[in-house]
Amino acid sequence: MIFKRKKDEVIIPYTLEQCNSCNAISKRKFKEGDYVFKNTETCSSCKGQMSITKIFGETST
Ligand SMILES: [Zn+2]
């Protein structure tokens, strides 16, 4: 993965979580201690277990 960085461009890390039961996806800002496959919160729609599927960076605008 290649990031083309301009001067003063800020990359903000995000965490993508997915529910193991209903596959709902939620995106939030990365928190310290996050890693892929980590179990996180319970799903707000089905109370299933959510886990982190992806951690990625986006440039802020
Ligand atoms: Zn769910």
XYZ file of C-alpha atoms and ligand atoms in Angstrom:
62
model
C 0.000 0.000 0.000
C 1.429 3.347 -0.991
C 0.470 6.654 0.512
C 1.382 9.707 -1.486
C 1.974 12.261 1.177
C 1.895 15.933 0.564
C 3.485 18.213 3.050
C 1.336 18.666 6.153
C -1.070 15.961 5.051
C -2.368 14.013 8.035
C -3.221 10.322 7.888
C -5.895 9.379 10.416
C -6.115 5.693 11.365
C -9.550 4.060 11.373
C -10.787 0.711 12.632
C -13.430 -1.339 10.853
C -15.480 -3.727 12.980
C -17.799 -6.422 11.729
C -20.450 -8.420 13.542
C -19.866 -12.184 13.413
C -23.618 -12.877 13.397
C -25.323 -10.313 11.150
C -22.242 -8.910 9.369
C -23.060 -5.332 10.291
C -20.054 -3.098 9.760
C -19.088 -0.136 11.851
C -16.243 2.267 11.275
C -14.655 4.322 14.019
C -11.432 6.038 14.813
C -8.544 3.782 15.742
C -7.977 3.339 19.446
C -4.771 2.341 21.180
C -4.660 -1.464 21.523
C -6.756 -2.211 18.428
C -5.618 -5.074 16.216
C -7.169 -7.194 13.483
C -9.337 -10.111 14.746
C -9.655 -8.574 18.204
C -13.113 -9.062 19.725
C -14.673 -5.728 20.558
C -18.173 -4.635 21.495
C -21.467 -6.435 21.136
C -23.450 -5.598 18.037
C -26.059 -2.880 18.518
C -28.607 -4.625 16.290
C -28.303 -8.352 17.125
C -26.152 -8.425 20.316
C -23.659 -10.655 18.529
C -19.926 -10.437 18.975
C -18.129 -7.853 16.866
C -14.491 -8.111 15.907
C -12.015 -5.923 14.068
C -11.617 -6.833 10.412
C -9.480 -4.005 9.134
C -7.328 -1.111 10.263
C -6.551 1.521 7.670
C -5.543 5.132 7.240
C -7.370 7.959 5.548
C -6.172 11.427 4.840
C -8.015 14.154 6.663
C -9.477 16.950 4.605
Zn -25.009 -8.131 14.560
